[in-house]
Amino acid sequence: MNKVVSKSFFSENVVCIEIEAPRIAKARKAGHFVMVRVGDKGERIPLTISSADIQKGTITLVVQKVGVTSRKLAELEPGDYITDLVGPLGQATHVKNVGTVLACGGGVGVAPLLPIVEAMKEAGNRVISVIAARNKDLIILEDQIRAFSDEVIVMTDDGSYGTKGLITEGMEMVIAREKIDEAVIIGPAIMMKFASLTTKKHNIPSIASLNTIMVDGTGMCGACRVTVGGKTRFVCVDGPEFDAHQVDFDEMLLRLGGYKELEKQAEVEYLCASKKK
Amino acid sequence: MATNIEKLKQERDAAWRDEIRKSKKNKERTDIPRVHMPEAPAMERRHSYVEVNSGLITEQAVLEASRCLDCPDPTCISGCPVEINIPKFIKNIERGEFLESAKVLKETSTLPAVCGRVCPQEKQCEASCFYQLKLKKEPVAIGYLERFAADYEQQSGQISIPEVAQNNGVKVAVIGSGPAGLAFAGDMAKFGYKVHVFEALHQIGGVLKYGIPEFRLPNRIVDVEIESLQKMGVEFENNFIVGKTATIDDLREEGFKGFFVGSGAGLPRFMNIPGENLVGILSSNEYLTRVNLMGASQKGMDTPVVCGKNVAVIGGGNTAMDSVRTALRLGAEKAMIIYRRSLEEMPARVEEVKHAMEEGVEFLTLCNPVEYIGDSTGRVKQMRVQKMVLGEPDSSGRRSPVPLEGSEYLIDVDTVVVSVGVSPNPLISQSLPNLKVSRWGTLEVNPDTLQTSIPDLFAGGDIVRGGATVILAMGDGRKAAASMHDYLSNNQA
Ligand SMILES: Cc1cc2nc3c(=O)[nH]c(=O)nc-3n(C[C@H](O)[C@H](O)[C@H](O)COP(=O)(O)OP(=O)(O)OC[C@H]3O[C@@H](n4cnc5c(N)ncnc54)[C@H](O)[C@@H]3O)c2cc1C
Ligand SMILES: Cc1cc2nc3c(=O)[nH]c(=O)nc-3n(C[C@H](O)[C@H](O)[C@H](O)COP(=O)(O)OP(=O)(O)OC[C@H]3O[C@@H](n4cnc5c(N)ncnc54)[C@H](O)[C@@H]3O)c2cc1C
Ligand code: SF4
Ligand code: SF4
Ligand code: FES
């Protein structure tokens, strides 16, 4: 069991949790994730390790409340314990000095983007970050991203903050202006689909970090499978990062919806039960 | 093994054995019909997770035990991969010494309550029973009796905890808590080592927990065995992936002197046919993990599982039978096995096939899927299957299936469980570049010692054999413990 050390809210629905996990803190690299289970009846969900402090022996997760487990996690207080936490999982990001990197994060995808931005900067790249969300409240980690970026462009769908428009418009702006050597794309599947179409159009090598549904996270079940370059790959062990231009995002979008009704029902039941308490 | 035969003979000559043998004429014994295992009624159990086989009652067990002829040359023993002293444990049942019988089992087997339930007895011990070989009668129900004795001990509350040698202060690590790892841990604890078992998942037990369903192997049966190991001083750490959370090198630095890899063959295979990634198509590992490890079928659990109406399970092994019977229990109206060979070639335990048939599973044999067809939301709605005929025997000795041209037809399905085999778990080999691995991804070991190409690393179970059985995994664990003990004793001084 791992203890929650601290907790803060980035917005009403996005929470940042620091958890005691000395071994994971030491072993993790940018791009790695953990599997988390809250309570004896809990399910296992994947969450990116946003940052780690080896001295303190802690890791930080940034979680968006979307369903039962993410809500349960957000309700934990410092001193509480996480029932199960395992990691670090997945393949680490290949970080090289390539020149100029365009880092694109949509919504809570900015959380997993942060450690990559940090590593890319450390490797000597010029990093331009485009972060986007539906509105101002959903823009997270802006300051942290700024600390490791040469430039940050903020886009909101409704124009309540930064520039009004979709993430792809922000990306186009940068691409029109200067040569981009590599793009990193993380966010909701639909955003990743269009962002990677944009970089494909301009022949910019791109990686996307996929957020498929997972059960074990160790390669045992195949729930996380996606088609990449015509081949079936497991996101938890072969990924989560893949060549964005090879990913079949349409298939991934359909598979993400596979449990939607059951999850929705569970969430409604959970919310009703919490109200009664 | 000459000494072994000597020992068996000596034990057989014990006064009590002689007395029991003389208590009944052989003719009387062979006239007794083989016992029937009491079962939950098929139409009730198909909707519940109650254990299907309810276990022999005492009178049944004693009578069945009296069928055994206590043969001077007990051929049954050579059919058991761990060479349990079968007549000795059975004759103890006949004379009513059930706890003693359980002790006999534990001389060689770490998990008798498990093996009594899941061993393919009809291919192992029972296949080599004198009744089967010479009398052409139904063999002694060795598996049922094994389960009886082991269950009796578990329920008696007088579980004998094997004696452990004085702690020698040497730390050894076990990677994976399946039957291979558990058996290894038990023997090393007996030798006096400080044993630490690392498990990637949040539950201990490997396939016994996440794979084999409750209606065939209740979790509490496995838990009792794990508790016994804890009492022997074995420590368990879940949520720890060796190679990820820490490497073997890290663990060496922390003082571990020997490693046993029992990480299993956990990777599901798919067939790579069109449409296989549609929603509603999942591996048996995913299906069974959701239900068994995550409890998806119970109320109040967070993990969901699809409860299909028309479920097709592809494959003919134990995993396929477990999946298709799980589908019934999740409320399927139609649950089908699609298997490319015929019933005779099915690798599943005969009893599971029988139980599945009784429960109403449909068997479409000589039939293979070639394509899945989805609806507009990406959910599978039909599968195209092709008929097969049996050709020449292949390398496994089974007749290989050959597709029949022009025989394709469509079947309506809303859930498909793919159960066509597993591959070895690559987590360990990926983290150890020097480790010798076969072209199938299994770890290469010295067959006599189970030592890998890295001297302090031993391995056994499915990671070495590919998908095999519980008893073989357990046997490997014990063999590896003996040779690691040798290795460490010689390299200590
Ligand atoms: C490698 C990886 C890293 C991730 N990192 C983070 C992270 O750092 N922070 C974070 O907030 N989230 C992250 N996610 C997504 C996170 O795992 C899901 O949000 C979480 O599983 C939802 O669980 P829940 O029980 O709260 O919601 P559920 O009740 O399971 O689902 C609620 C809704 O979200 C949808 N959904 C379910 N799973 C996913 C998913 N994996 N991606 C998108 N939608 C989903 C469902 O269809 C449903 O509509 C990551 C996913 C992966 C695979
Ligand atoms: C559904 C199903 C039904 C079956 N039915 C039968 C049956 O009726 N009879 C029979 O004899 N056999 C049956 N089998 C086969 C039998 O279960 C296996 O042969 C046996 O469990 C193999 O044991 P093992 O110890 O090698 O590995 P496993 O039982 O697979 O255990 C391996 C464990 O190692 C863990 N692990 C893997 N990598 C790491 C790591 N890096 N660090 C830490 N932990 C790790 C895994 O999480 C797992 O828990 C069945 C299998 C399945 C899947
Ligand atoms: S362990 Fe298995 S093979 Fe051996 S006697 Fe028992 S049931 Fe038979
Ligand atoms: S071969 Fe059959 S009858 Fe003979 S000792 Fe073994 S179980 Fe008994
Ligand atoms: S989550 Fe099970 S294989 Fe990837």
PDB file of N, CA, C and O in Angstrom, chain B residues 97-154:
ATOM      1  N   GLU B  97      -7.379 -43.092   7.836  1.00  0.00           N
ATOM      2  CA  GLU B  97      -6.361 -42.142   8.322  1.00  0.00           C
ATOM      3  C   GLU B  97      -6.216 -41.002   7.311  1.00  0.00           C
ATOM      4  O   GLU B  97      -5.236 -40.927   6.569  1.00  0.00           O
ATOM      5  N   PHE B  98      -7.202 -40.115   7.310  1.00  0.00           N
ATOM      6  CA  PHE B  98      -7.245 -39.110   6.244  1.00  0.00           C
ATOM      7  C   PHE B  98      -6.122 -38.069   6.367  1.00  0.00           C
ATOM      8  O   PHE B  98      -5.553 -37.627   5.377  1.00  0.00           O
ATOM      9  N   LEU B  99      -5.825 -37.666   7.606  1.00  0.00           N
ATOM     10  CA  LEU B  99      -4.756 -36.687   7.789  1.00  0.00           C
ATOM     11  C   LEU B  99      -3.415 -37.265   7.368  1.00  0.00           C
ATOM     12  O   LEU B  99      -2.580 -36.610   6.751  1.00  0.00           O
ATOM     13  N   GLU B 100      -3.236 -38.551   7.697  1.00  0.00           N
ATOM     14  CA  GLU B 100      -2.026 -39.260   7.311  1.00  0.00           C
ATOM     15  C   GLU B 100      -1.920 -39.298   5.774  1.00  0.00           C
ATOM     16  O   GLU B 100      -0.858 -39.093   5.195  1.00  0.00           O
ATOM     17  N   SER B 101      -3.057 -39.533   5.148  1.00  0.00           N
ATOM     18  CA  SER B 101      -3.102 -39.572   3.690  1.00  0.00           C
ATOM     19  C   SER B 101      -2.647 -38.230   3.103  1.00  0.00           C
ATOM     20  O   SER B 101      -1.851 -38.177   2.165  1.00  0.00           O
ATOM     21  N   ALA B 102      -3.138 -37.145   3.695  1.00  0.00           N
ATOM     22  CA  ALA B 102      -2.758 -35.818   3.205  1.00  0.00           C
ATOM     23  C   ALA B 102      -1.254 -35.605   3.362  1.00  0.00           C
ATOM     24  O   ALA B 102      -0.610 -34.986   2.513  1.00  0.00           O
ATOM     25  N   LYS B 103      -0.707 -36.144   4.458  1.00  0.00           N
ATOM     26  CA  LYS B 103       0.743 -36.010   4.674  1.00  0.00           C
ATOM     27  C   LYS B 103       1.525 -36.701   3.562  1.00  0.00           C
ATOM     28  O   LYS B 103       2.539 -36.201   3.099  1.00  0.00           O
ATOM     29  N   VAL B 104       1.032 -37.864   3.157  1.00  0.00           N
ATOM     30  CA  VAL B 104       1.700 -38.591   2.070  1.00  0.00           C
ATOM     31  C   VAL B 104       1.710 -37.723   0.812  1.00  0.00           C
ATOM     32  O   VAL B 104       2.726 -37.598   0.123  1.00  0.00           O
ATOM     33  N   LEU B 105       0.574 -37.104   0.516  1.00  0.00           N
ATOM     34  CA  LEU B 105       0.502 -36.243  -0.662  1.00  0.00           C
ATOM     35  C   LEU B 105       1.545 -35.148  -0.581  1.00  0.00           C
ATOM     36  O   LEU B 105       2.227 -34.818  -1.549  1.00  0.00           O
ATOM     37  N   LYS B 106       1.661 -34.581   0.610  1.00  0.00           N
ATOM     38  CA  LYS B 106       2.558 -33.434   0.760  1.00  0.00           C
ATOM     39  C   LYS B 106       4.038 -33.798   0.732  1.00  0.00           C
ATOM     40  O   LYS B 106       4.881 -32.920   0.608  1.00  0.00           O
ATOM     41  N   GLU B 107       4.325 -35.108   0.843  1.00  0.00           N
ATOM     42  CA  GLU B 107       5.731 -35.492   0.687  1.00  0.00           C
ATOM     43  C   GLU B 107       6.251 -35.078  -0.685  1.00  0.00           C
ATOM     44  O   GLU B 107       7.412 -34.750  -0.850  1.00  0.00           O
ATOM     45  N   THR B 108       5.383 -35.115  -1.670  1.00  0.00           N
ATOM     46  CA  THR B 108       5.837 -34.813  -3.033  1.00  0.00           C
ATOM     47  C   THR B 108       5.129 -33.628  -3.680  1.00  0.00           C
ATOM     48  O   THR B 108       5.676 -32.993  -4.564  1.00  0.00           O
ATOM     49  N   SER B 109       3.901 -33.337  -3.261  1.00  0.00           N
ATOM     50  CA  SER B 109       3.130 -32.298  -3.952  1.00  0.00           C
ATOM     51  C   SER B 109       2.893 -31.123  -3.025  1.00  0.00           C
ATOM     52  O   SER B 109       2.543 -31.301  -1.863  1.00  0.00           O
ATOM     53  N   THR B 110       3.096 -29.918  -3.528  1.00  0.00           N
ATOM     54  CA  THR B 110       2.886 -28.734  -2.707  1.00  0.00           C
ATOM     55  C   THR B 110       1.417 -28.334  -2.689  1.00  0.00           C
ATOM     56  O   THR B 110       0.951 -27.696  -1.765  1.00  0.00           O
ATOM     57  N   LEU B 111       0.687 -28.664  -3.753  1.00  0.00           N
ATOM     58  CA  LEU B 111      -0.674 -28.160  -3.892  1.00  0.00           C
ATOM     59  C   LEU B 111      -1.677 -29.288  -4.169  1.00  0.00           C
ATOM     60  O   LEU B 111      -2.358 -29.277  -5.189  1.00  0.00           O
ATOM     61  N   PRO B 112      -1.784 -30.280  -3.278  1.00  0.00           N
ATOM     62  CA  PRO B 112      -2.649 -31.425  -3.596  1.00  0.00           C
ATOM     63  C   PRO B 112      -4.121 -31.044  -3.796  1.00  0.00           C
ATOM     64  O   PRO B 112      -4.785 -31.610  -4.660  1.00  0.00           O
ATOM     65  N   ALA B 113      -4.621 -30.078  -3.035  1.00  0.00           N
ATOM     66  CA  ALA B 113      -6.031 -29.721  -3.191  1.00  0.00           C
ATOM     67  C   ALA B 113      -6.269 -29.110  -4.571  1.00  0.00           C
ATOM     68  O   ALA B 113      -7.364 -29.182  -5.130  1.00  0.00           O
ATOM     69  N   VAL B 114      -5.237 -28.483  -5.121  1.00  0.00           N
ATOM     70  CA  VAL B 114      -5.343 -27.897  -6.456  1.00  0.00           C
ATOM     71  C   VAL B 114      -5.221 -28.989  -7.519  1.00  0.00           C
ATOM     72  O   VAL B 114      -6.080 -29.118  -8.398  1.00  0.00           O
ATOM     73  N   CYS B 115      -4.174 -29.818  -7.402  1.00  0.00           N
ATOM     74  CA  CYS B 115      -3.951 -30.838  -8.439  1.00  0.00           C
ATOM     75  C   CYS B 115      -5.068 -31.858  -8.472  1.00  0.00           C
ATOM     76  O   CYS B 115      -5.465 -32.324  -9.543  1.00  0.00           O
ATOM     77  N   GLY B 116      -5.600 -32.224  -7.314  1.00  0.00           N
ATOM     78  CA  GLY B 116      -6.721 -33.148  -7.292  1.00  0.00           C
ATOM     79  C   GLY B 116      -7.886 -32.625  -8.118  1.00  0.00           C
ATOM     80  O   GLY B 116      -8.688 -33.387  -8.641  1.00  0.00           O
ATOM     81  N   ARG B 117      -7.966 -31.300  -8.243  1.00  0.00           N
ATOM     82  CA  ARG B 117      -9.060 -30.691  -9.015  1.00  0.00           C
ATOM     83  C   ARG B 117      -8.724 -30.457 -10.477  1.00  0.00           C
ATOM     84  O   ARG B 117      -9.604 -30.546 -11.318  1.00  0.00           O
ATOM     85  N   VAL B 118      -7.492 -30.076 -10.775  1.00  0.00           N
ATOM     86  CA  VAL B 118      -7.229 -29.602 -12.143  1.00  0.00           C
ATOM     87  C   VAL B 118      -6.276 -30.452 -12.974  1.00  0.00           C
ATOM     88  O   VAL B 118      -6.115 -30.192 -14.159  1.00  0.00           O
ATOM     89  N   CYS B 119      -5.638 -31.466 -12.368  1.00  0.00           N
ATOM     90  CA  CYS B 119      -4.749 -32.307 -13.187  1.00  0.00           C
ATOM     91  C   CYS B 119      -5.541 -33.006 -14.287  1.00  0.00           C
ATOM     92  O   CYS B 119      -6.661 -33.434 -14.046  1.00  0.00           O
ATOM     93  N   PRO B 120      -4.952 -33.158 -15.459  1.00  0.00           N
ATOM     94  CA  PRO B 120      -5.592 -34.003 -16.477  1.00  0.00           C
ATOM     95  C   PRO B 120      -5.329 -35.467 -16.131  1.00  0.00           C
ATOM     96  O   PRO B 120      -4.532 -36.130 -16.787  1.00  0.00           O
ATOM     97  N   GLN B 121      -6.014 -35.955 -15.101  1.00  0.00           N
ATOM     98  CA  GLN B 121      -5.720 -37.309 -14.583  1.00  0.00           C
ATOM     99  C   GLN B 121      -5.872 -38.365 -15.665  1.00  0.00           C
ATOM    100  O   GLN B 121      -5.135 -39.335 -15.698  1.00  0.00           O
ATOM    101  N   GLU B 122      -6.859 -38.164 -16.539  1.00  0.00           N
ATOM    102  CA  GLU B 122      -7.128 -39.207 -17.539  1.00  0.00           C
ATOM    103  C   GLU B 122      -5.953 -39.395 -18.484  1.00  0.00           C
ATOM    104  O   GLU B 122      -5.879 -40.389 -19.191  1.00  0.00           O
ATOM    105  N   LYS B 123      -5.020 -38.404 -18.503  1.00  0.00           N
ATOM    106  CA  LYS B 123      -3.828 -38.570 -19.339  1.00  0.00           C
ATOM    107  C   LYS B 123      -2.614 -38.918 -18.492  1.00  0.00           C
ATOM    108  O   LYS B 123      -1.558 -39.219 -19.018  1.00  0.00           O
ATOM    109  N   GLN B 124      -2.746 -38.796 -17.172  1.00  0.00           N
ATOM    110  CA  GLN B 124      -1.574 -39.001 -16.312  1.00  0.00           C
ATOM    111  C   GLN B 124      -1.755 -40.219 -15.418  1.00  0.00           C
ATOM    112  O   GLN B 124      -1.814 -41.336 -15.914  1.00  0.00           O
ATOM    113  N   CYS B 125      -1.886 -40.002 -14.110  1.00  0.00           N
ATOM    114  CA  CYS B 125      -1.901 -41.133 -13.179  1.00  0.00           C
ATOM    115  C   CYS B 125      -2.968 -42.165 -13.541  1.00  0.00           C
ATOM    116  O   CYS B 125      -2.707 -43.361 -13.572  1.00  0.00           O
ATOM    117  N   GLU B 126      -4.186 -41.699 -13.823  1.00  0.00           N
ATOM    118  CA  GLU B 126      -5.277 -42.654 -14.037  1.00  0.00           C
ATOM    119  C   GLU B 126      -5.088 -43.433 -15.332  1.00  0.00           C
ATOM    120  O   GLU B 126      -5.528 -44.578 -15.441  1.00  0.00           O
ATOM    121  N   ALA B 127      -4.416 -42.804 -16.300  1.00  0.00           N
ATOM    122  CA  ALA B 127      -4.165 -43.506 -17.563  1.00  0.00           C
ATOM    123  C   ALA B 127      -3.237 -44.697 -17.338  1.00  0.00           C
ATOM    124  O   ALA B 127      -3.231 -45.645 -18.119  1.00  0.00           O
ATOM    125  N   SER B 128      -2.417 -44.630 -16.284  1.00  0.00           N
ATOM    126  CA  SER B 128      -1.453 -45.705 -16.034  1.00  0.00           C
ATOM    127  C   SER B 128      -1.889 -46.628 -14.915  1.00  0.00           C
ATOM    128  O   SER B 128      -1.085 -47.416 -14.416  1.00  0.00           O
ATOM    129  N   CYS B 129      -3.113 -46.520 -14.498  1.00  0.00           N
ATOM    130  CA  CYS B 129      -3.608 -47.392 -13.427  1.00  0.00           C
ATOM    131  C   CYS B 129      -3.817 -48.809 -13.985  1.00  0.00           C
ATOM    132  O   CYS B 129      -4.228 -48.986 -15.130  1.00  0.00           O
ATOM    133  N   PHE B 130      -3.544 -49.789 -13.158  1.00  0.00           N
ATOM    134  CA  PHE B 130      -3.693 -51.193 -13.522  1.00  0.00           C
ATOM    135  C   PHE B 130      -5.082 -51.499 -14.111  1.00  0.00           C
ATOM    136  O   PHE B 130      -5.221 -52.253 -15.071  1.00  0.00           O
ATOM    137  N   TYR B 131      -6.098 -50.895 -13.515  1.00  0.00           N
ATOM    138  CA  TYR B 131      -7.468 -51.097 -14.022  1.00  0.00           C
ATOM    139  C   TYR B 131      -7.568 -50.722 -15.494  1.00  0.00           C
ATOM    140  O   TYR B 131      -8.150 -51.432 -16.300  1.00  0.00           O
ATOM    141  N   GLN B 132      -7.013 -49.569 -15.810  1.00  0.00           N
ATOM    142  CA  GLN B 132      -7.095 -49.049 -17.170  1.00  0.00           C
ATOM    143  C   GLN B 132      -6.219 -49.887 -18.108  1.00  0.00           C
ATOM    144  O   GLN B 132      -6.645 -50.287 -19.183  1.00  0.00           O
ATOM    145  N   LEU B 133      -4.983 -50.157 -17.644  1.00  0.00           N
ATOM    146  CA  LEU B 133      -4.004 -50.813 -18.518  1.00  0.00           C
ATOM    147  C   LEU B 133      -4.336 -52.288 -18.747  1.00  0.00           C
ATOM    148  O   LEU B 133      -4.296 -52.773 -19.863  1.00  0.00           O
ATOM    149  N   LYS B 134      -4.630 -53.003 -17.657  1.00  0.00           N
ATOM    150  CA  LYS B 134      -4.733 -54.456 -17.768  1.00  0.00           C
ATOM    151  C   LYS B 134      -6.173 -54.960 -17.716  1.00  0.00           C
ATOM    152  O   LYS B 134      -6.534 -55.891 -18.414  1.00  0.00           O
ATOM    153  N   LEU B 135      -6.997 -54.380 -16.850  1.00  0.00           N
ATOM    154  CA  LEU B 135      -8.343 -54.910 -16.672  1.00  0.00           C
ATOM    155  C   LEU B 135      -9.339 -54.301 -17.653  1.00  0.00           C
ATOM    156  O   LEU B 135     -10.467 -54.741 -17.743  1.00  0.00           O
ATOM    157  N   LYS B 136      -8.893 -53.246 -18.347  1.00  0.00           N
ATOM    158  CA  LYS B 136      -9.786 -52.509 -19.263  1.00  0.00           C
ATOM    159  C   LYS B 136     -11.056 -52.054 -18.534  1.00  0.00           C
ATOM    160  O   LYS B 136     -12.156 -52.116 -19.062  1.00  0.00           O
ATOM    161  N   LYS B 137     -10.875 -51.663 -17.299  1.00  0.00           N
ATOM    162  CA  LYS B 137     -11.977 -51.112 -16.517  1.00  0.00           C
ATOM    163  C   LYS B 137     -11.666 -49.657 -16.203  1.00  0.00           C
ATOM    164  O   LYS B 137     -10.537 -49.209 -16.381  1.00  0.00           O
ATOM    165  N   GLU B 138     -12.657 -48.978 -15.679  1.00  0.00           N
ATOM    166  CA  GLU B 138     -12.412 -47.580 -15.317  1.00  0.00           C
ATOM    167  C   GLU B 138     -11.372 -47.509 -14.207  1.00  0.00           C
ATOM    168  O   GLU B 138     -11.454 -48.247 -13.220  1.00  0.00           O
ATOM    169  N   PRO B 139     -10.387 -46.607 -14.342  1.00  0.00           N
ATOM    170  CA  PRO B 139      -9.298 -46.544 -13.366  1.00  0.00           C
ATOM    171  C   PRO B 139      -9.790 -46.094 -11.996  1.00  0.00           C
ATOM    172  O   PRO B 139     -10.872 -45.530 -11.864  1.00  0.00           O
ATOM    173  N   VAL B 140      -8.970 -46.347 -10.988  1.00  0.00           N
ATOM    174  CA  VAL B 140      -9.237 -45.803  -9.656  1.00  0.00           C
ATOM    175  C   VAL B 140      -9.295 -44.269  -9.776  1.00  0.00           C
ATOM    176  O   VAL B 140      -8.494 -43.665 -10.494  1.00  0.00           O
ATOM    177  N   ALA B 141     -10.247 -43.638  -9.085  1.00  0.00           N
ATOM    178  CA  ALA B 141     -10.424 -42.187  -9.188  1.00  0.00           C
ATOM    179  C   ALA B 141      -9.371 -41.477  -8.340  1.00  0.00           C
ATOM    180  O   ALA B 141      -9.668 -40.890  -7.294  1.00  0.00           O
ATOM    181  N   ILE B 142      -8.138 -41.536  -8.806  1.00  0.00           N
ATOM    182  CA  ILE B 142      -7.003 -41.028  -8.018  1.00  0.00           C
ATOM    183  C   ILE B 142      -7.169 -39.533  -7.732  1.00  0.00           C
ATOM    184  O   ILE B 142      -6.953 -39.059  -6.623  1.00  0.00           O
ATOM    185  N   GLY B 143      -7.589 -38.787  -8.765  1.00  0.00           N
ATOM    186  CA  GLY B 143      -7.757 -37.341  -8.605  1.00  0.00           C
ATOM    187  C   GLY B 143      -8.802 -37.005  -7.542  1.00  0.00           C
ATOM    188  O   GLY B 143      -8.574 -36.157  -6.674  1.00  0.00           O
ATOM    189  N   TYR B 144      -9.947 -37.677  -7.604  1.00  0.00           N
ATOM    190  CA  TYR B 144     -11.016 -37.396  -6.624  1.00  0.00           C
ATOM    191  C   TYR B 144     -10.533 -37.705  -5.216  1.00  0.00           C
ATOM    192  O   TYR B 144     -10.856 -37.001  -4.265  1.00  0.00           O
ATOM    193  N   LEU B 145      -9.784 -38.811  -5.087  1.00  0.00           N
ATOM    194  CA  LEU B 145      -9.310 -39.206  -3.764  1.00  0.00           C
ATOM    195  C   LEU B 145      -8.270 -38.211  -3.247  1.00  0.00           C
ATOM    196  O   LEU B 145      -8.239 -37.882  -2.067  1.00  0.00           O
ATOM    197  N   GLU B 146      -7.435 -37.754  -4.164  1.00  0.00           N
ATOM    198  CA  GLU B 146      -6.421 -36.767  -3.774  1.00  0.00           C
ATOM    199  C   GLU B 146      -7.105 -35.511  -3.235  1.00  0.00           C
ATOM    200  O   GLU B 146      -6.745 -34.962  -2.202  1.00  0.00           O
ATOM    201  N   ARG B 147      -8.108 -35.073  -3.971  1.00  0.00           N
ATOM    202  CA  ARG B 147      -8.864 -33.908  -3.535  1.00  0.00           C
ATOM    203  C   ARG B 147      -9.511 -34.172  -2.181  1.00  0.00           C
ATOM    204  O   ARG B 147      -9.517 -33.303  -1.302  1.00  0.00           O
ATOM    205  N   PHE B 148     -10.068 -35.372  -2.006  1.00  0.00           N
ATOM    206  CA  PHE B 148     -10.748 -35.696  -0.741  1.00  0.00           C
ATOM    207  C   PHE B 148      -9.792 -35.540   0.433  1.00  0.00           C
ATOM    208  O   PHE B 148     -10.107 -34.880   1.430  1.00  0.00           O
ATOM    209  N   ALA B 149      -8.620 -36.152   0.324  1.00  0.00           N
ATOM    210  CA  ALA B 149      -7.673 -36.116   1.440  1.00  0.00           C
ATOM    211  C   ALA B 149      -7.202 -34.683   1.710  1.00  0.00           C
ATOM    212  O   ALA B 149      -7.130 -34.247   2.860  1.00  0.00           O
ATOM    213  N   ALA B 150      -6.912 -33.966   0.631  1.00  0.00           N
ATOM    214  CA  ALA B 150      -6.407 -32.599   0.801  1.00  0.00           C
ATOM    215  C   ALA B 150      -7.479 -31.692   1.396  1.00  0.00           C
ATOM    216  O   ALA B 150      -7.210 -30.884   2.281  1.00  0.00           O
ATOM    217  N   ASP B 151      -8.715 -31.845   0.912  1.00  0.00           N
ATOM    218  CA  ASP B 151      -9.815 -31.031   1.451  1.00  0.00           C
ATOM    219  C   ASP B 151     -10.070 -31.373   2.913  1.00  0.00           C
ATOM    220  O   ASP B 151     -10.328 -30.498   3.732  1.00  0.00           O
ATOM    221  N   TYR B 152     -10.001 -32.667   3.219  1.00  0.00           N
ATOM    222  CA  TYR B 152     -10.235 -33.092   4.596  1.00  0.00           C
ATOM    223  C   TYR B 152      -9.247 -32.381   5.516  1.00  0.00           C
ATOM    224  O   TYR B 152      -9.611 -31.837   6.547  1.00  0.00           O
ATOM    225  N   GLU B 153      -7.999 -32.355   5.088  1.00  0.00           N
ATOM    226  CA  GLU B 153      -6.988 -31.707   5.913  1.00  0.00           C
ATOM    227  C   GLU B 153      -7.272 -30.207   6.054  1.00  0.00           C
ATOM    228  O   GLU B 153      -7.218 -29.649   7.138  1.00  0.00           O
ATOM    229  N   GLN B 154      -7.604 -29.567   4.909  1.00  0.00           N
ATOM    230  CA  GLN B 154      -7.888 -28.127   4.955  1.00  0.00           C
ATOM    231  C   GLN B 154      -9.034 -27.831   5.914  1.00  0.00           C
ATOM    232  O   GLN B 154      -8.991 -26.864   6.673  1.00  0.00           O
TER     233      GLN B 154
END
